[in-house]
Amino acid sequence: MEDQWLADYEAAKQTAADTLQLIQERNLKYPEGGPEASRITATCRRKLGTLGGLLDGLRTSLEGPQLEGLTEAERNRRRDLLSELRSRRESMLAGLRREAPAAARGVLLGGATTGGSSGALGGSRGETDTTAELGNRGLLMLQSQVMQQQDDALEQLERSVHSTKHIALQINEEADLHNRLLDDLDEDVEGTSSRLAAAQRRLKLVMRRSSGCKASLLLFLVALVLVVVLVIGFKLAIHL
């Protein structure tokens, strides 16, 4: 059965990707603002509000009893996924603040924001040799590349976890099979022991009966010898 938590997480991640695309479209097409830029900004704010609700729901369900079967390692992995997505949401909220170009560049570089959140470029602060040569549009493209690299790394981690999960399930199935074989072996041993005990009882009975028959045969032979002796003695007595 599909993991509903992971399905909800994928929906939240898709919402974040759609919002980021809208922000980049607004910044690239309408750098000076205007009605269309305001419309896109309002749409992005609504999406980020929805994303915040999804993240809160995911966090609540992750700590709730419905996922109590998760291992601690898997639970921590999912907490990291939520933390990464929440940081991305905060970065996009910062990117929506259409301030002066210098301030906007500071947001893109990961400088201090009103909410004190990490920047879009992995939380780095200040100019670097790479960003110093880029304009705001170049910074947006670099931001997109960094976030895509993060997505790829998370997807690779997720595939590794799923592969480990499948291996664990196969090991569990093998262990169950071996347990069933051991149970069958125990039943066979118990059956063999029962049959052996019955055979021993029958053997003892036969031996007892055989002992009785030998005594009767011996008495019969003794009686027969006595009869023969008497007959011979009687015949000799007649002849004499």
Short mmCIF file of C-alpha atoms in Angstrom, two decimals:
data_model
loop_
_atom_site.label_atom_id
_atom_site.label_comp_id
_atom_site.label_asym_id
_atom_site.label_seq_id
_atom_site.Cartn_x
_atom_site.Cartn_y
_atom_site.Cartn_z
CA MET A 1 0.00 0.00 0.00
CA GLU A 2 1.33 3.47 -0.86
CA ASP A 3 2.76 5.51 2.01
CA GLN A 4 0.27 8.40 2.34
CA TRP A 5 2.82 10.56 4.14
CA LEU A 6 5.26 10.34 1.24
CA ALA A 7 2.44 11.06 -1.23
CA ASP A 8 1.50 14.21 0.74
CA TYR A 9 5.15 15.20 0.88
CA GLU A 10 5.48 14.88 -2.90
CA ALA A 11 2.41 17.12 -3.28
CA ALA A 12 4.00 19.71 -0.98
CA LYS A 13 7.30 19.53 -2.88
CA GLN A 14 5.46 20.03 -6.17
CA THR A 15 3.69 23.08 -4.71
CA ALA A 16 7.10 24.50 -3.73
CA ALA A 17 8.48 23.87 -7.24
CA ASP A 18 5.46 25.54 -8.88
CA THR A 19 5.82 28.56 -6.59
CA LEU A 20 9.53 28.89 -7.31
CA GLN A 21 8.83 28.82 -11.03
CA LEU A 22 6.28 31.64 -10.63
CA ILE A 23 8.73 33.74 -8.59
CA GLN A 24 11.45 33.30 -11.19
CA GLU A 25 8.99 34.18 -13.96
CA ARG A 26 7.96 37.35 -12.11
CA ASN A 27 11.53 38.44 -11.43
CA LEU A 28 12.68 37.74 -14.99
CA LYS A 29 9.71 39.16 -16.89
CA TYR A 30 8.70 42.01 -14.59
CA PRO A 31 11.86 43.25 -12.83
CA GLU A 32 10.31 46.72 -12.44
CA GLY A 33 7.06 45.44 -10.94
CA GLY A 34 3.62 46.36 -12.25
CA PRO A 35 0.09 44.89 -12.18
CA GLU A 36 1.10 41.52 -13.62
CA ALA A 37 3.97 41.21 -11.15
CA SER A 38 1.55 42.00 -8.31
CA ARG A 39 -0.87 39.33 -9.56
CA ILE A 40 1.90 36.73 -9.66
CA THR A 41 3.06 37.81 -6.19
CA ALA A 42 -0.43 37.31 -4.78
CA THR A 43 -0.65 33.87 -6.39
CA CYS A 44 2.72 32.92 -4.94
CA ARG A 45 1.70 34.07 -1.46
CA ARG A 46 -1.43 31.91 -1.65
CA LYS A 47 0.62 28.91 -2.75
CA LEU A 48 3.15 29.47 0.03
CA GLY A 49 0.30 29.70 2.54
CA THR A 50 -1.02 26.38 1.25
CA LEU A 51 2.48 24.94 1.44
CA GLY A 52 2.77 26.06 5.07
CA GLY A 53 -0.45 24.21 5.91
CA LEU A 54 0.79 21.08 4.15
CA LEU A 55 4.09 21.18 6.04
CA ASP A 56 2.30 21.61 9.38
CA GLY A 57 0.08 18.62 8.57
CA LEU A 58 3.08 16.51 7.59
CA ARG A 59 4.91 17.39 10.78
CA THR A 60 1.86 16.56 12.91
CA SER A 61 1.26 13.20 11.21
CA LEU A 62 4.99 12.35 11.44
CA GLU A 63 4.93 12.74 15.21
CA GLY A 64 1.50 11.10 15.58
CA PRO A 65 0.59 7.49 16.38
CA GLN A 66 -0.40 6.64 12.79
CA LEU A 67 3.29 6.38 11.82
CA GLU A 68 4.48 4.63 14.97
CA GLY A 69 5.74 1.70 12.86
CA LEU A 70 8.54 3.83 11.34
CA THR A 71 12.11 3.22 12.41
CA GLU A 72 13.89 6.10 14.11
CA ALA A 73 16.27 6.46 11.14
CA GLU A 74 13.35 6.80 8.69
CA ARG A 75 11.59 9.26 11.01
CA ASN A 76 14.74 11.41 11.17
CA ARG A 77 15.09 11.27 7.38
CA ARG A 78 11.56 12.57 6.98
CA ARG A 79 12.19 15.32 9.53
CA ASP A 80 15.18 16.40 7.40
CA LEU A 81 12.98 16.44 4.30
CA LEU A 82 10.45 18.68 6.05
CA SER A 83 13.18 20.98 7.38
CA GLU A 84 14.63 21.38 3.88
CA LEU A 85 11.24 22.12 2.35
CA ARG A 86 10.38 24.60 5.13
CA SER A 87 13.68 26.43 4.57
CA ARG A 88 12.89 26.59 0.87
CA ARG A 89 9.49 28.08 1.64
CA GLU A 90 11.05 30.73 3.87
CA SER A 91 13.53 31.58 1.13
CA MET A 92 10.72 32.03 -1.37
CA LEU A 93 8.81 34.23 1.07
CA ALA A 94 11.92 36.39 1.34
CA GLY A 95 12.20 36.45 -2.45
CA LEU A 96 8.69 37.90 -2.71
CA ARG A 97 9.69 41.06 -0.88
CA ARG A 98 10.18 43.49 -3.74
CA GLU A 99 12.60 45.93 -2.10
CA ALA A 100 15.52 47.90 -3.51
CA PRO A 101 17.81 46.03 -5.91
CA ALA A 102 20.62 45.83 -3.33
CA ALA A 103 18.26 44.37 -0.72
CA ALA A 104 16.83 41.94 -3.25
CA ARG A 105 20.34 40.84 -4.16
CA GLY A 106 21.07 40.35 -0.46
CA VAL A 107 18.07 38.04 -0.21
CA LEU A 108 19.23 36.03 -3.21
CA LEU A 109 22.72 35.76 -1.72
CA GLY A 110 21.32 34.47 1.55
CA GLY A 111 21.86 37.64 3.56
CA ALA A 112 19.81 38.67 6.57
CA THR A 113 16.08 38.86 5.91
CA THR A 114 13.26 40.29 7.92
CA GLY A 115 12.41 36.85 9.29
CA GLY A 116 16.05 35.89 9.84
CA SER A 117 15.71 32.84 7.58
CA SER A 118 18.46 31.18 5.57
CA GLY A 119 19.08 32.31 2.02
CA ALA A 120 18.31 30.52 -1.20
CA LEU A 121 21.90 29.56 -1.92
CA GLY A 122 22.23 27.00 0.87
CA GLY A 123 22.41 29.53 3.71
CA SER A 124 25.67 31.24 2.52
CA ARG A 125 26.03 34.94 3.35
CA GLY A 126 27.81 37.66 1.35
CA GLU A 127 29.37 37.80 -2.07
CA THR A 128 31.65 35.12 -3.45
CA ASP A 129 33.89 35.04 -6.51
CA THR A 130 31.09 33.26 -8.35
CA THR A 131 28.18 35.53 -7.37
CA ALA A 132 30.12 38.77 -7.72
CA GLU A 133 30.07 38.37 -11.51
CA LEU A 134 26.34 37.66 -11.66
CA GLY A 135 23.41 40.00 -11.91
CA ASN A 136 20.05 39.39 -10.25
CA ARG A 137 18.94 37.23 -13.18
CA GLY A 138 22.13 35.17 -12.98
CA LEU A 139 21.65 34.78 -9.23
CA LEU A 140 18.12 33.48 -9.84
CA MET A 141 19.46 30.93 -12.31
CA LEU A 142 22.19 29.92 -9.85
CA GLN A 143 19.56 29.62 -7.13
CA SER A 144 17.49 27.34 -9.36
CA GLN A 145 20.53 25.17 -10.13
CA VAL A 146 21.44 24.82 -6.44
CA MET A 147 17.87 23.88 -5.48
CA GLN A 148 17.74 21.37 -8.34
CA GLN A 149 20.97 19.82 -7.10
CA GLN A 150 19.45 19.58 -3.63
CA ASP A 151 16.35 17.91 -5.09
CA ASP A 152 18.51 15.42 -6.98
CA ALA A 153 20.48 14.60 -3.83
CA LEU A 154 17.29 14.08 -1.85
CA GLU A 155 15.83 11.86 -4.55
CA GLN A 156 19.02 9.78 -4.63
CA LEU A 157 18.85 9.46 -0.83
CA GLU A 158 15.21 8.42 -1.09
CA ARG A 159 16.06 5.75 -3.67
CA SER A 160 18.82 4.43 -1.39
CA VAL A 161 16.42 4.25 1.54
CA HIS A 162 13.81 2.44 -0.58
CA SER A 163 16.47 -0.02 -1.77
CA THR A 164 17.54 -0.67 1.82
CA LYS A 165 13.89 -1.14 2.76
CA HIS A 166 13.40 -3.75 0.02
CA ILE A 167 16.52 -5.62 1.16
CA ALA A 168 15.25 -5.60 4.74
CA LEU A 169 11.88 -6.93 3.61
CA GLN A 170 13.57 -9.74 1.68
CA ILE A 171 15.67 -10.64 4.73
CA ASN A 172 12.50 -10.67 6.82
CA GLU A 173 10.79 -12.98 4.31
CA GLU A 174 13.79 -15.33 4.35
CA ALA A 175 13.74 -15.37 8.15
CA ASP A 176 10.01 -16.18 8.14
CA LEU A 177 10.61 -19.03 5.68
CA HIS A 178 13.40 -20.46 7.84
CA ASN A 179 11.18 -20.22 10.91
CA ARG A 180 8.42 -22.12 9.12
CA LEU A 181 10.93 -24.80 8.04
CA LEU A 182 12.16 -25.14 11.62
CA ASP A 183 8.56 -25.45 12.84
CA ASP A 184 7.91 -28.21 10.27
CA LEU A 185 11.12 -29.95 11.36
CA ASP A 186 10.01 -29.80 14.99
CA GLU A 187 6.67 -31.35 14.04
CA ASP A 188 8.42 -34.12 12.10
CA VAL A 189 10.76 -34.83 15.02
CA GLU A 190 7.82 -34.99 17.43
CA GLY A 191 5.94 -37.35 15.10
CA THR A 192 8.99 -39.58 14.70
CA SER A 193 9.50 -39.66 18.48
CA SER A 194 5.86 -40.65 18.98
CA ARG A 195 6.10 -43.44 16.40
CA LEU A 196 9.38 -44.68 17.93
CA ALA A 197 7.83 -44.80 21.40
CA ALA A 198 4.85 -46.76 20.04
CA ALA A 199 7.20 -49.19 18.28
CA GLN A 200 9.13 -49.70 21.52
CA ARG A 201 5.91 -50.46 23.41
CA ARG A 202 4.87 -52.99 20.78
CA LEU A 203 8.32 -54.62 20.89
CA LYS A 204 8.15 -55.01 24.66
CA LEU A 205 4.68 -56.58 24.35
CA VAL A 206 5.92 -59.03 21.73
CA MET A 207 8.89 -59.94 23.89
CA ARG A 208 6.64 -60.59 26.86
CA ARG A 209 4.34 -62.75 24.75
CA SER A 210 7.33 -64.57 23.27
CA SER A 211 8.60 -65.39 26.77
CA GLY A 212 5.19 -66.91 27.69
CA CYS A 213 5.14 -69.07 24.54
CA LYS A 214 8.63 -70.43 25.23
CA ALA A 215 7.56 -71.56 28.73
CA SER A 216 4.45 -73.30 27.40
CA LEU A 217 6.46 -75.07 24.68
CA LEU A 218 8.99 -76.26 27.25
CA LEU A 219 6.25 -77.70 29.48
CA PHE A 220 4.71 -79.44 26.47
CA LEU A 221 8.05 -81.03 25.54
CA VAL A 222 8.63 -82.21 29.11
CA ALA A 223 5.16 -83.76 29.21
CA LEU A 224 5.74 -85.42 25.86
CA VAL A 225 9.04 -86.92 27.04
CA LEU A 226 7.34 -88.24 30.17
CA VAL A 227 4.60 -89.84 28.08
CA VAL A 228 7.18 -91.45 25.80
CA VAL A 229 9.14 -92.78 28.79
CA LEU A 230 5.99 -94.17 30.36
CA VAL A 231 4.94 -95.85 27.13
CA ILE A 232 8.38 -97.43 26.65
CA GLY A 233 8.48 -98.55 30.26
CA PHE A 234 4.99 -100.04 29.98
CA LYS A 235 5.97 -101.97 26.83
CA LEU A 236 9.13 -103.34 28.49
CA ALA A 237 7.11 -104.41 31.49
CA ILE A 238 4.70 -106.36 29.26
CA HIS A 239 7.53 -108.18 27.44
CA LEU A 240 9.13 -109.17 30.70
#
